[in-house]
Coordinates of C-alpha atoms and ligand atoms in Angstrom, one line a residue:
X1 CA -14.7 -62.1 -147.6
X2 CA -11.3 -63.4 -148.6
X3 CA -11.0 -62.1 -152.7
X4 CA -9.0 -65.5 -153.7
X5 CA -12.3 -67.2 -153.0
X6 CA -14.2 -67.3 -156.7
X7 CA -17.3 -65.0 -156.7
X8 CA -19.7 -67.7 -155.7
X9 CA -23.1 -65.8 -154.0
X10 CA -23.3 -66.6 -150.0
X11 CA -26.2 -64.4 -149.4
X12 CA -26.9 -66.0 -146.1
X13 CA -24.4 -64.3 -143.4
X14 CA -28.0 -64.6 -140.5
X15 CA -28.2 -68.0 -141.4
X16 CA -24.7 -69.1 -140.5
X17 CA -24.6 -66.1 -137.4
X18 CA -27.1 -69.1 -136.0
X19 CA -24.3 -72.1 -135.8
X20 CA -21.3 -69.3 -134.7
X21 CA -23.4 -68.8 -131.6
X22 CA -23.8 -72.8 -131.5
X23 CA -20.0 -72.7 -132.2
X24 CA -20.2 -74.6 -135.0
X25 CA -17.3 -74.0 -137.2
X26 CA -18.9 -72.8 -140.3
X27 CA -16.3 -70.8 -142.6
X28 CA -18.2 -67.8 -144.2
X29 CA -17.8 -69.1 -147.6
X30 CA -19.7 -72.4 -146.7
X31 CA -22.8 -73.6 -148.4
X32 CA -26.6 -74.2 -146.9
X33 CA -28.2 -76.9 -147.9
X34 CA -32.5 -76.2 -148.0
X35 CA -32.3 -77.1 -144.2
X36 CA -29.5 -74.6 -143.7
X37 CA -27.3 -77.3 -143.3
X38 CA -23.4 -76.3 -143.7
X39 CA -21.1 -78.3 -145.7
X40 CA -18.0 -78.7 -143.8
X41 CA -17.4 -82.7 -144.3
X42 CA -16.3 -85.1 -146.9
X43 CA -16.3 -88.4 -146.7
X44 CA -14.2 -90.4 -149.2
X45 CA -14.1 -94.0 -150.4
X46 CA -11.5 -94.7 -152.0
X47 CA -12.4 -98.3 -153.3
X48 CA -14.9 -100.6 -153.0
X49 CA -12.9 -103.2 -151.8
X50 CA -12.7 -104.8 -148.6
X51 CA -10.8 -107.8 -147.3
X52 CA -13.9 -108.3 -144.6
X53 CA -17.3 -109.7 -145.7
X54 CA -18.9 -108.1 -142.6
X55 CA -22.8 -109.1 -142.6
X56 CA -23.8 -105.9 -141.3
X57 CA -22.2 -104.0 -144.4
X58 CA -20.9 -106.6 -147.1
X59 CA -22.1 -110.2 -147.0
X60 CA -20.6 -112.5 -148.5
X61 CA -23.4 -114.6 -150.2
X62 CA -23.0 -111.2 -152.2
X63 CA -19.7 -110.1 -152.3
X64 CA -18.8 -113.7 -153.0
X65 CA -15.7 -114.0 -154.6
X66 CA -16.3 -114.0 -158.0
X67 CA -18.3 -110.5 -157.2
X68 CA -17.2 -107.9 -159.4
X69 CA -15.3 -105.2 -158.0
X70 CA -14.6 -102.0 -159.4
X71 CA -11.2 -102.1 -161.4
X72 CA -8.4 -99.5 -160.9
X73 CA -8.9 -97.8 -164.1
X74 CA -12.2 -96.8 -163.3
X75 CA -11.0 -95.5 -159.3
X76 CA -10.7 -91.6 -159.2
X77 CA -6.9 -90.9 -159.2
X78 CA -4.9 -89.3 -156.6
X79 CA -4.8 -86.1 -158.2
X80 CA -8.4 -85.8 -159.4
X81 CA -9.5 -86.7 -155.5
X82 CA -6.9 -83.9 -154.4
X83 CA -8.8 -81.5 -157.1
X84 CA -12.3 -82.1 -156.0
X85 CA -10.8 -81.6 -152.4
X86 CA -9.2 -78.2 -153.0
X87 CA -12.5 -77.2 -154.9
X88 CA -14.7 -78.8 -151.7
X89 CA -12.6 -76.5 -149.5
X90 CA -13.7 -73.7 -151.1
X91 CA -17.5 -74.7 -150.6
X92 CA -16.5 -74.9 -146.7
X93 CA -15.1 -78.7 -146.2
X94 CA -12.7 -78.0 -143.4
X95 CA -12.6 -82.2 -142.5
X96 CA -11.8 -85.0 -145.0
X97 CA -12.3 -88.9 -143.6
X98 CA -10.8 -91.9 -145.9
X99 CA -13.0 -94.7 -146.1
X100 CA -13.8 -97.4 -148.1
X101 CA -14.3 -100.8 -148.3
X102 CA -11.2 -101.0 -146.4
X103 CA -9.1 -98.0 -147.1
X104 CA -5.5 -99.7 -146.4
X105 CA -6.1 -101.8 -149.1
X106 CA -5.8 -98.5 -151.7
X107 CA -2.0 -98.5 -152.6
X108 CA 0.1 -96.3 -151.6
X109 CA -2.7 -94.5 -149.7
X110 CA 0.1 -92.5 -147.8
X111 CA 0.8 -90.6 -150.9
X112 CA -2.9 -89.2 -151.3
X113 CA -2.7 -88.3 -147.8
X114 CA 0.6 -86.3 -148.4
X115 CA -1.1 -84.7 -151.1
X116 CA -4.7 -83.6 -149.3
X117 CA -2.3 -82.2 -146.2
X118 CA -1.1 -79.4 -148.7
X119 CA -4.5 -78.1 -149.1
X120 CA -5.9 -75.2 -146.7
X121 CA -9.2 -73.8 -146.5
X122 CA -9.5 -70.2 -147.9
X123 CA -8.7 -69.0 -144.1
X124 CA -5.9 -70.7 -144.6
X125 CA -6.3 -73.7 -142.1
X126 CA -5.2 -77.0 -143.2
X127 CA -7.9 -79.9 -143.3
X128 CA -8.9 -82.1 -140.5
X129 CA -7.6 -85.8 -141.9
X130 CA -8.9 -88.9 -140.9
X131 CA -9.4 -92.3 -141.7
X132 CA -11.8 -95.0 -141.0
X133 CA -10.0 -98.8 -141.0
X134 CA -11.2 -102.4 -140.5
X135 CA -7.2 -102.6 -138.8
X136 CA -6.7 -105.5 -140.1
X137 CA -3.5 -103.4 -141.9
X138 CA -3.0 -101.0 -139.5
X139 CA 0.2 -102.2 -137.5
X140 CA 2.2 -102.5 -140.7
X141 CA 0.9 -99.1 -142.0
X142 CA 0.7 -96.6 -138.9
X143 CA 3.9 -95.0 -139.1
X144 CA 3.7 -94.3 -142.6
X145 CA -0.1 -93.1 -142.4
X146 CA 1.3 -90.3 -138.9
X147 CA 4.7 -89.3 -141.5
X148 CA 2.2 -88.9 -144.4
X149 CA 0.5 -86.1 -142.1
X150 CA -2.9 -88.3 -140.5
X151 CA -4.9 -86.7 -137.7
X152 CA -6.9 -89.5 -136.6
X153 CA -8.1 -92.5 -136.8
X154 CA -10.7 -95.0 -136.4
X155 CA -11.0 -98.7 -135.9
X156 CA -14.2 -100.9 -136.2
X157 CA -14.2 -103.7 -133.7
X158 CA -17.2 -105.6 -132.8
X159 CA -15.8 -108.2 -130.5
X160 CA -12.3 -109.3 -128.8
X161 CA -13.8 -113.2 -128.5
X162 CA -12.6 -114.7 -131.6
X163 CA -15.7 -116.8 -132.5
X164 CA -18.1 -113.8 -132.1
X165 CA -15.6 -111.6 -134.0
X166 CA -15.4 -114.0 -136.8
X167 CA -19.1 -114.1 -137.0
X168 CA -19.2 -110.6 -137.2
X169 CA -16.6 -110.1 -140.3
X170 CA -17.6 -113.0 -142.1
X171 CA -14.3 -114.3 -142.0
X172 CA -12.1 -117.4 -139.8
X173 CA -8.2 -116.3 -140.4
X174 CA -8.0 -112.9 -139.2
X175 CA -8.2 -112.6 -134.9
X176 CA -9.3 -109.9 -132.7
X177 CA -5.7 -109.6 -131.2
X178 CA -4.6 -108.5 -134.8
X179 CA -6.7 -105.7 -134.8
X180 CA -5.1 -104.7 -131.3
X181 CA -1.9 -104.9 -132.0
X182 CA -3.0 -102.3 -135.0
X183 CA -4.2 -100.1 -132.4
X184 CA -1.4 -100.2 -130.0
X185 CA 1.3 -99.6 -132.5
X186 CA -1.0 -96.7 -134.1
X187 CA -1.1 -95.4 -130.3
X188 CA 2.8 -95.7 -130.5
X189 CA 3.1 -93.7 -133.7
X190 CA 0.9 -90.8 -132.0
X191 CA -2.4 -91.3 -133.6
X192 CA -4.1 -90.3 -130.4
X193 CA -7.2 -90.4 -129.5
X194 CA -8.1 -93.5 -131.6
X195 CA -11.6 -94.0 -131.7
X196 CA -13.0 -97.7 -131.7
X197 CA -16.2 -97.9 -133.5
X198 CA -18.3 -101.5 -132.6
X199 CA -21.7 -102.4 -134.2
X200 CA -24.0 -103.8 -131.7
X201 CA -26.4 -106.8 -133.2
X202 CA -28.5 -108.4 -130.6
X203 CA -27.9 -112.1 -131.9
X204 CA -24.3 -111.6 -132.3
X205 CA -22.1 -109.8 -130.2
X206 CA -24.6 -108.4 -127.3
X207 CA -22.4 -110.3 -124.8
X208 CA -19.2 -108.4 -126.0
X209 CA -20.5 -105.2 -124.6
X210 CA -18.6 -105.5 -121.0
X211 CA -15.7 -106.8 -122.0
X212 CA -15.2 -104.1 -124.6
X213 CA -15.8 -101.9 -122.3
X214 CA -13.1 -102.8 -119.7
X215 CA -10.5 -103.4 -122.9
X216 CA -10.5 -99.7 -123.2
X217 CA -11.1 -97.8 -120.0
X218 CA -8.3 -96.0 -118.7
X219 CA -6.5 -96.3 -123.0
X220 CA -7.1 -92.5 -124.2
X221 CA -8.8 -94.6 -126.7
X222 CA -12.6 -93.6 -127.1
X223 CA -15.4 -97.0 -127.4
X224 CA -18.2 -96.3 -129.7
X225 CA -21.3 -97.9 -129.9
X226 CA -22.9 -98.1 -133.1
X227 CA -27.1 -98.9 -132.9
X228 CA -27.2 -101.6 -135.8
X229 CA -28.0 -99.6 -139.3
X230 CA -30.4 -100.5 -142.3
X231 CA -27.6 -99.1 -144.8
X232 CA -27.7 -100.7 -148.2
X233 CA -29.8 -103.5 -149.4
X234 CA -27.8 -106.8 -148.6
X235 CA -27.4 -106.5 -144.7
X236 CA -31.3 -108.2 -144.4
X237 CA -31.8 -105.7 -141.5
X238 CA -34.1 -106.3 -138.5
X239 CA -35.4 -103.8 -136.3
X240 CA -35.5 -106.8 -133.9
X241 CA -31.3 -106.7 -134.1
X242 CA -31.2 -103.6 -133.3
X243 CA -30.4 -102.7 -129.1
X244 CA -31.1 -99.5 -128.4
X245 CA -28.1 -96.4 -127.1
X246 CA -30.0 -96.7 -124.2
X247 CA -30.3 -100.0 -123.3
X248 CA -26.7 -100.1 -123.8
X249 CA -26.1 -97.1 -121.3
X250 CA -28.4 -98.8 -118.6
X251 CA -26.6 -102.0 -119.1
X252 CA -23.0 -100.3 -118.5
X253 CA -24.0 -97.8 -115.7
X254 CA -24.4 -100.9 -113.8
X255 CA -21.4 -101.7 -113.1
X256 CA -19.8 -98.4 -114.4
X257 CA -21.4 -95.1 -113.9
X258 CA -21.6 -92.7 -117.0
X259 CA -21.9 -88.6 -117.3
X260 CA -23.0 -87.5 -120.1
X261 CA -20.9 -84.5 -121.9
X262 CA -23.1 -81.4 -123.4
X263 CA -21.3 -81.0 -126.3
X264 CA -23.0 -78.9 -129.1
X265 CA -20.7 -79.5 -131.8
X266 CA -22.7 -79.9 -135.1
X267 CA -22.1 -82.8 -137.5
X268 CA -20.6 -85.0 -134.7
X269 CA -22.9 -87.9 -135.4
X270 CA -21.5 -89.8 -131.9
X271 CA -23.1 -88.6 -128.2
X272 CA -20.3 -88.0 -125.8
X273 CA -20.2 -89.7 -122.0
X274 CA -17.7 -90.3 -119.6
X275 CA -17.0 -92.8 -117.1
X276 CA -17.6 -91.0 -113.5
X277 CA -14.7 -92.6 -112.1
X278 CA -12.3 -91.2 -114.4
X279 CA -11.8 -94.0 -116.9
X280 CA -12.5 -91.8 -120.0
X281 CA -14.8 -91.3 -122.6
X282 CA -17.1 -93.6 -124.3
X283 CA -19.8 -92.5 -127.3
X284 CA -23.3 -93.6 -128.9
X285 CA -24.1 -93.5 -132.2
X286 CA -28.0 -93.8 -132.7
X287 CA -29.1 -93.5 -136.0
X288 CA -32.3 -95.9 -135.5
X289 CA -33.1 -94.2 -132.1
X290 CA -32.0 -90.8 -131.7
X291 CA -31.5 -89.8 -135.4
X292 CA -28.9 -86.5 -136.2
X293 CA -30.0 -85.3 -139.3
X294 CA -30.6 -82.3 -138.4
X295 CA -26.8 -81.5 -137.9
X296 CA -25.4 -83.4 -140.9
X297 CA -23.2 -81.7 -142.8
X298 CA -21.8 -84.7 -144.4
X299 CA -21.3 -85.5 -148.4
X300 CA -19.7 -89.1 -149.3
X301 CA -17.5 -89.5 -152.2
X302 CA -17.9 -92.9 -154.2
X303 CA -14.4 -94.3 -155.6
X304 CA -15.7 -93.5 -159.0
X305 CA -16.4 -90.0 -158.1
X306 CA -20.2 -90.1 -157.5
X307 CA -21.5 -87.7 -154.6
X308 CA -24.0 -88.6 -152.7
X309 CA -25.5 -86.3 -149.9
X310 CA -26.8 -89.4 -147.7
X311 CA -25.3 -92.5 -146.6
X312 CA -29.1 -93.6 -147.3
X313 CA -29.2 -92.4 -151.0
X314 CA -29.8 -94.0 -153.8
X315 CA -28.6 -91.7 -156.7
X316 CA -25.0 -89.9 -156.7
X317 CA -23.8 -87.0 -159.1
X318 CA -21.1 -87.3 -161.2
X319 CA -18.1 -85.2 -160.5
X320 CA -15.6 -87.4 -162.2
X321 CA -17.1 -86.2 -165.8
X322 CA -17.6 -82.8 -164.7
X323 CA -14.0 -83.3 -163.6
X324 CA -12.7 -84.4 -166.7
X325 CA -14.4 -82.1 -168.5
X326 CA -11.9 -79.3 -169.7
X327 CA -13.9 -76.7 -170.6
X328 CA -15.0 -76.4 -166.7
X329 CA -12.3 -74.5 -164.6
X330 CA -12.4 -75.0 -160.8
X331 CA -14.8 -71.5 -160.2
X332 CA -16.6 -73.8 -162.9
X333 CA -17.1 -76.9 -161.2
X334 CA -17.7 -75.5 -157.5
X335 CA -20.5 -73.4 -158.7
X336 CA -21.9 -76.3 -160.3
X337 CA -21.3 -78.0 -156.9
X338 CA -22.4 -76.0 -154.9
X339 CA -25.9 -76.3 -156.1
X340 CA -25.7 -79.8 -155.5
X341 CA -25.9 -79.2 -151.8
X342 CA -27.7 -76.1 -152.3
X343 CA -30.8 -78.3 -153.1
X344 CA -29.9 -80.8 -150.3
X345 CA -32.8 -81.8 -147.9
X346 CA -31.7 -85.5 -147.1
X347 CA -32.7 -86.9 -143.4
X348 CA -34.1 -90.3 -144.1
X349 CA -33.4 -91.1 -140.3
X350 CA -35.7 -88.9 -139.1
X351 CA -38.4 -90.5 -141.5
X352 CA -36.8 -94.2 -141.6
X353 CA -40.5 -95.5 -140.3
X354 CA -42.5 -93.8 -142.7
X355 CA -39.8 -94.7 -145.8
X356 CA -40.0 -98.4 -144.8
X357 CA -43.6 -99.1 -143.9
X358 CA -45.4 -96.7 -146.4
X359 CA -43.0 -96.5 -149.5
X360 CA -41.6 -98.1 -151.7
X361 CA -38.0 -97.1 -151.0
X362 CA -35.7 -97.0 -154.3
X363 CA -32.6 -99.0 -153.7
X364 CA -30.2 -97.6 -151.6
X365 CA -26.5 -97.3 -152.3
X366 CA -24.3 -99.7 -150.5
X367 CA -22.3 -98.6 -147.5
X368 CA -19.3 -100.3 -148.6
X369 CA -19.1 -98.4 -151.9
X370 CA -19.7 -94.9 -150.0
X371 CA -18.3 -95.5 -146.7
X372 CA -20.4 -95.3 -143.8
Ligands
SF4_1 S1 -29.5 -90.4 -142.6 FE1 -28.5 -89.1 -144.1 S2 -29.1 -87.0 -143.6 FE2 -29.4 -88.3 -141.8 S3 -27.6 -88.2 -140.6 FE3 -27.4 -90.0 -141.9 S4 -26.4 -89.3 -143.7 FE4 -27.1 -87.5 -142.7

């Protein structure tokens, strides 16, 4: 094992021989979790704002606007998110993804990506970067956000009819076709494949399905279809919202035959397909039907520095005062959080049923503080 890492005890080498022969890219440094989970991913928000009030993840009967938001004193700084990143490394994070609220909103954003490019994992790789944007910003910041040193990118959009995609952001002003123009002048500045995330919600947008579809065929650009989540405690969820992966896969293989793609890369939360006829690849993210748990080797990042180990949780741990601490050197800190993941056993998906209908569930953080 590489000396520079700090003596941290890994005394599980069988454990992780199990996800090499899944190829799962599992450094030997990285932590288990109690389901022998690896940590290789952290997701970061880095504020709580958002210039959307999407139903689905920030109405705005709550985030009304004289709702509080976090002020920027109290938002983790550049250098202290670049410190718990180099530390995270260590404990086997090889891929970083900036959320929010609405990441492009953060200023200067560029600069912490600059920052996070200059770190490499004790095998010396540099870190997967990516971001997660409503695109509302995007065609004014791609360039920047490529120079800076991003990998990827993706873009939520639930709709290219303007009514429906107002209904779905909670918003009038801002149109579908700014959102493209995001995407097509990200595409120009090389931030290829861009992956198109859209939130399916039977009384909504259902009847966007099609049309989304043929928008991106044939782009590079890869359509996701995201089965309508309980996150938080605002959205009012209904299972009745909710249409099924499937139902959307028989209702495109109708007109456009799929293949699916066996792809045994752990922690990727979408399912891969194809279209048969070449047009490229589409994905399914199924978190109400066809739960991943058991390959999530995610941790989320609160803009205050809170870590929380589910996007379903309701308590986080506090790096920021561990951070700020100064009697606690990095070996410090990453043994100290290290254990937080150790003890790890989070897969509410798997048991969403039982949670909802037999418990009372505490409250659950909200997506927009943590980032889906
Ligand atoms: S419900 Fe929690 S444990 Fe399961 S996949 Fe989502 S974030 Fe991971």
């Amino acid at each position: 094992m590489n000396q520079s890492i700090f003596p941290i005890n890994f005394p599980h080498s069988k454990k992780l021989s199990k996800y090499k022969r899944l190829n799962v890219s599992v450094l030997d440094h990285s932590v288990l979790d109690k389901k022998s989970r690896p940590l290789n991913y952290l997701r970061i928000s880095v504020l709580d704002q958002c210039n959307f009030r999407c139903p689905h993840c920030m109405p705005d009967e709550i985030f009304h606007k004289n709702y509080i938001f976090m002020k920027n004193e109290n938002l983790l700084s550049f250098n202290e998110i670049a410190r718990i990143v180099r530390i995270f490394s260590k404990l086997g994070v090889q891929k970083i993804r900036l959320t929010g609220g609405e990441p492009l909103l953060r200023k200067n954003i560029q600069e912490l990506i600059k920052v996070l490019t200059c770190i490499r994992t004790p095998s010396g790789k540099p870190l997967d970067i990516g971001l997660t944007t409503n695109g509302s910003l995007l065609a004014q910041k791609a360039f920047i956000l490529k120079k800076a040193g991003l990998r990827n990118i993706t873009v939520s959009l639930d709709a290219l009819d303007p009514k429906i995609f107002s209904k779905m952001i909670g918003k009038q002003k801002i149109t579908p076709q700014t959102i493209l123009n995001g995407i097509e002048i990200a595409k120009k500045a090389g931030l290829m494949p861009i992956k198109i995330n859209m939130v399916v919600r039977h009384s909504i947008n259902k009847t966007e399905i099609l049309s989304m579809v043929k928008k991106f065929r044939h782009t590079g650009n890869i359509l996701r279809f995201i089965e309508y989540m309980d996150v938080g405690n605002t959205n009012n969820w209904d299972l009745n919202e909710v249409i099924p992966t499937q139902e959307i896969i028989n209702f495109i293989e109708k007109k456009y035959p799929l293949i699916a793609l066996n792809d045994s890369n752990m922690g990727r939360v979408a399912k891969r397909w194809k279209y048969k006829d070449g047009g490229g690849e589409i994905g399914f993210i199924s978190s109400i039907t066809d739960a991943f748990c058991s390959g999530c080797t995610r941790a989320r990042l609160s803009p205050d520095g809170k870590l929380f180990t589910c996007l379903f949780s309701s308590k986080g741990y506090d790096l920021r005062s561990d951070l700020r601490n100064q009697n606690l050197s990095d070996e410090d800190l990453a043994n100290i959080w290290s254990k937080i993941w150790k003890l790890r056993q989070d897969n509410y998906s798997e048991k969403r049923n039982v949670i909802r209908n037999f418990s009372n569930p505490d409250q659950k953080i909200e997506m927009s503080y943590i980032g889906g």
